[in-house]
Short mmCIF file of N, CA and C in Angstrom, two decimals:
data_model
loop_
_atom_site.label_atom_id
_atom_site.label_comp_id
_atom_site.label_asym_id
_atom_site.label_seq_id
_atom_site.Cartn_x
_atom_site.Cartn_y
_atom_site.Cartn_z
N UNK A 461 36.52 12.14 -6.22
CA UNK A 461 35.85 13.39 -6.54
C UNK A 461 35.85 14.28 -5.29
N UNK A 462 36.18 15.30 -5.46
CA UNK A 462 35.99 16.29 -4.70
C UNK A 462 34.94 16.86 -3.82
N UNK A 463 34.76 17.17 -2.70
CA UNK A 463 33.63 17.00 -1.59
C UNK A 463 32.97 18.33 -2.27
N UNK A 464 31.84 18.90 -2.36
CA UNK A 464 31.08 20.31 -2.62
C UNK A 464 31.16 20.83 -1.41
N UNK A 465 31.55 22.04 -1.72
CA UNK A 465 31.31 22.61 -0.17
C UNK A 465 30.10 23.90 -0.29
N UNK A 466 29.73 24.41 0.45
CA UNK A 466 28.52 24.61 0.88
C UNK A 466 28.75 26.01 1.53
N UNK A 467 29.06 27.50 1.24
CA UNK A 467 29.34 28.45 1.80
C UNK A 467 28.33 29.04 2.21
N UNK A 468 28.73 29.91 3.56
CA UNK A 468 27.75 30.70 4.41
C UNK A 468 28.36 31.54 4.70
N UNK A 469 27.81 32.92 4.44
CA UNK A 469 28.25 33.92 5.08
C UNK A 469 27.41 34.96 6.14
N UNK A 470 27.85 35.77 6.62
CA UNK A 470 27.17 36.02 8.05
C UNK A 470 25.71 36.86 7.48
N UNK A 471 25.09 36.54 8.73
CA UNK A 471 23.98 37.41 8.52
C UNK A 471 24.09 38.88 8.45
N UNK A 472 24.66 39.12 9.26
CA UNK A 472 25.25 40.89 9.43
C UNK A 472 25.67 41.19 7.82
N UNK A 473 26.19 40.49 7.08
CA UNK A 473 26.25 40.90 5.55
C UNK A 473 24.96 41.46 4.77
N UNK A 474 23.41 41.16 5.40
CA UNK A 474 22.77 41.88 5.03
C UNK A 474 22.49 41.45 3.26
N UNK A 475 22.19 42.22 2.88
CA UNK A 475 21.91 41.57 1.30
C UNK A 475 22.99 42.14 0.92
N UNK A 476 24.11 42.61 1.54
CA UNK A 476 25.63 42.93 0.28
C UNK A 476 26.48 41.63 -0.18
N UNK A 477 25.96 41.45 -1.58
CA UNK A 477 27.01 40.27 -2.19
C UNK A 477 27.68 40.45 -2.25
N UNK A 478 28.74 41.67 -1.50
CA UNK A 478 30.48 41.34 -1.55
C UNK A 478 30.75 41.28 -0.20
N UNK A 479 31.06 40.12 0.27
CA UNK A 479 31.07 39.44 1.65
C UNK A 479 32.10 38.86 1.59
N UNK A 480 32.72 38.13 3.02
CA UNK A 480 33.23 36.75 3.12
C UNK A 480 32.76 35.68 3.25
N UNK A 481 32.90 34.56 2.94
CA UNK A 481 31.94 33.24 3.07
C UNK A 481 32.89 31.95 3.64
N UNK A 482 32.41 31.44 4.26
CA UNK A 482 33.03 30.52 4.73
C UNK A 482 32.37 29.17 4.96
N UNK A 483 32.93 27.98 4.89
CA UNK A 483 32.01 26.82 4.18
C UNK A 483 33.44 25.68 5.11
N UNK A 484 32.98 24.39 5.25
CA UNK A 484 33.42 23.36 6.25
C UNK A 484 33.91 21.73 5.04
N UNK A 485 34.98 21.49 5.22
CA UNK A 485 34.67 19.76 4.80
C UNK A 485 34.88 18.99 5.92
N UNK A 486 34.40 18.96 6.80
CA UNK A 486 34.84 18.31 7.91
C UNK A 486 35.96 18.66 8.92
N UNK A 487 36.93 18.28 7.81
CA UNK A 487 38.09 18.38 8.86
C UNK A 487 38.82 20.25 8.77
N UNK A 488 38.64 20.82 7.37
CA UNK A 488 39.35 21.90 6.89
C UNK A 488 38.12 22.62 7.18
N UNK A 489 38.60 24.60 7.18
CA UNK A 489 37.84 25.59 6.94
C UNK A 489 38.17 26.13 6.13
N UNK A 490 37.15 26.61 5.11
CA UNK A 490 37.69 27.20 4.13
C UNK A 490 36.99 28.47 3.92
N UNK A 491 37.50 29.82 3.91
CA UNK A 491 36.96 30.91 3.76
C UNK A 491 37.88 31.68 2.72
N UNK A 492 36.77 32.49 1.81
CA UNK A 492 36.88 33.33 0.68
C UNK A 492 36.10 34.56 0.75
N UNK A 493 36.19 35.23 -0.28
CA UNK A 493 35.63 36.77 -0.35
C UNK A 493 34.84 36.31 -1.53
N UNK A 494 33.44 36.83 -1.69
CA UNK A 494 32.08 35.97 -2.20
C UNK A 494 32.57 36.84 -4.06
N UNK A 495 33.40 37.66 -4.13
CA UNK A 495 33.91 38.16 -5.42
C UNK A 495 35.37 37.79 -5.81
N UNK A 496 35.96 36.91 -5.14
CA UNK A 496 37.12 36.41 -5.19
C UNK A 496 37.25 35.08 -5.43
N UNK A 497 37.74 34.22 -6.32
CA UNK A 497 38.37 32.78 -5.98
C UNK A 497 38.90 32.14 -5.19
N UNK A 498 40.10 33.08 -5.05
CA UNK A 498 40.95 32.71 -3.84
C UNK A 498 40.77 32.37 -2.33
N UNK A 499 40.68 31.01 -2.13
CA UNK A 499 40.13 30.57 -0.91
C UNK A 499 41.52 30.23 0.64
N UNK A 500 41.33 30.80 1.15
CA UNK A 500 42.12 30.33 2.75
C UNK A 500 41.33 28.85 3.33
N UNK A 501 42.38 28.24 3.95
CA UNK A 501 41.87 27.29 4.63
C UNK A 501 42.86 27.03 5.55
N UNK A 502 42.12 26.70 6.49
CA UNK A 502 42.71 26.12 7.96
C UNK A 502 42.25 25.81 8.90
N UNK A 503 42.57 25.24 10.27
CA UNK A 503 41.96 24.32 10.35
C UNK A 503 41.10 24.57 11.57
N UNK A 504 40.32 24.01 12.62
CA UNK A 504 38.86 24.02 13.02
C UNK A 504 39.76 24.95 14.31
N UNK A 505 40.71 24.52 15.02
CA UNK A 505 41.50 24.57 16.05
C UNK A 505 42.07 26.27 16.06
N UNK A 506 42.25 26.55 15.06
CA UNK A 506 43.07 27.72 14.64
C UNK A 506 42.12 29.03 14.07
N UNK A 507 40.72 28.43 13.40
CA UNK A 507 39.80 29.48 13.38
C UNK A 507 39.05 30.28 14.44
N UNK A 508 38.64 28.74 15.25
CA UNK A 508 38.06 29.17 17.08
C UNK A 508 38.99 29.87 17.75
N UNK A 509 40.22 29.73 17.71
CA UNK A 509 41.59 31.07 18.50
C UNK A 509 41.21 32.19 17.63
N UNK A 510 41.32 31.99 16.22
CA UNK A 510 40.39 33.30 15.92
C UNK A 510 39.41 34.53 16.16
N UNK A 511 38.68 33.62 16.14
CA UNK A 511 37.19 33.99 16.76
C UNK A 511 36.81 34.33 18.15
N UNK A 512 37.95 33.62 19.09
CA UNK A 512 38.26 34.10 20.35
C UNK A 512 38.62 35.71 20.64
N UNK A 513 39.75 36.11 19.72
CA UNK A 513 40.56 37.13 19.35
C UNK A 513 39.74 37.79 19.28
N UNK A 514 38.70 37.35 18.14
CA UNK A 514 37.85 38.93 17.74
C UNK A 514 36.29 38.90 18.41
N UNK A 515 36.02 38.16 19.07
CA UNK A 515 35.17 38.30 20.13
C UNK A 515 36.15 39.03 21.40
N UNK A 516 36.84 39.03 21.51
CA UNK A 516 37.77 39.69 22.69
C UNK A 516 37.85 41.14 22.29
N UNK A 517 37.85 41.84 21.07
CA UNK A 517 38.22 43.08 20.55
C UNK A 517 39.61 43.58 20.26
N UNK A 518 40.36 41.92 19.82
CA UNK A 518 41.92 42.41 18.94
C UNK A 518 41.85 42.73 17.86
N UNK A 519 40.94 42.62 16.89
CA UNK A 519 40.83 43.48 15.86
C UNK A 519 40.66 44.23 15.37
N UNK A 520 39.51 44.50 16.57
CA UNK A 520 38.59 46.07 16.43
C UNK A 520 39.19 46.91 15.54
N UNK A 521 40.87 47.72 15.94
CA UNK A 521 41.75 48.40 15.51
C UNK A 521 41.31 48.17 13.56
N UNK A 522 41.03 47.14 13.04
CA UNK A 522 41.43 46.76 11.88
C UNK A 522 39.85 47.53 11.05
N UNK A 523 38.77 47.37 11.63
CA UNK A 523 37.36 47.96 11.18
C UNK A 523 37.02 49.27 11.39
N UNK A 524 37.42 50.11 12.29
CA UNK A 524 37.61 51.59 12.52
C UNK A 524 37.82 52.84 11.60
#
């Protein structure tokens, strides 16, 4: 059987239910859009380079 996973999305979302959410099974990350099915996943190693990125301000360009 399949593990439940357990999504969280950021506080900065505020009470807007159209968010991203993102939820853990251990080893995988899995993030979706809270009005979408369609889930991304990958893995713990590759989200934190992420998150590096956009704590650094390489995205910025993309929210503007």
């Amino acid at each position: 059987m399949a593990q439940e996973l357990h999504w969280q999305k950021s506080t900065f979302s505020g009470e807007n239910t159209d968010c991203v959410e993102i939820a853990s099974d251990g080893e995988l990350v899995h993030i979706r859009e809270s009005d979408d099915p369609a889930v991304i996943i990958t893995t713990k190693v590759r989200l934190a380079a992420w998150i590096q990125g956009a704590k650094a301000g390489e995205f910025d360009h993309l929210t503007d």
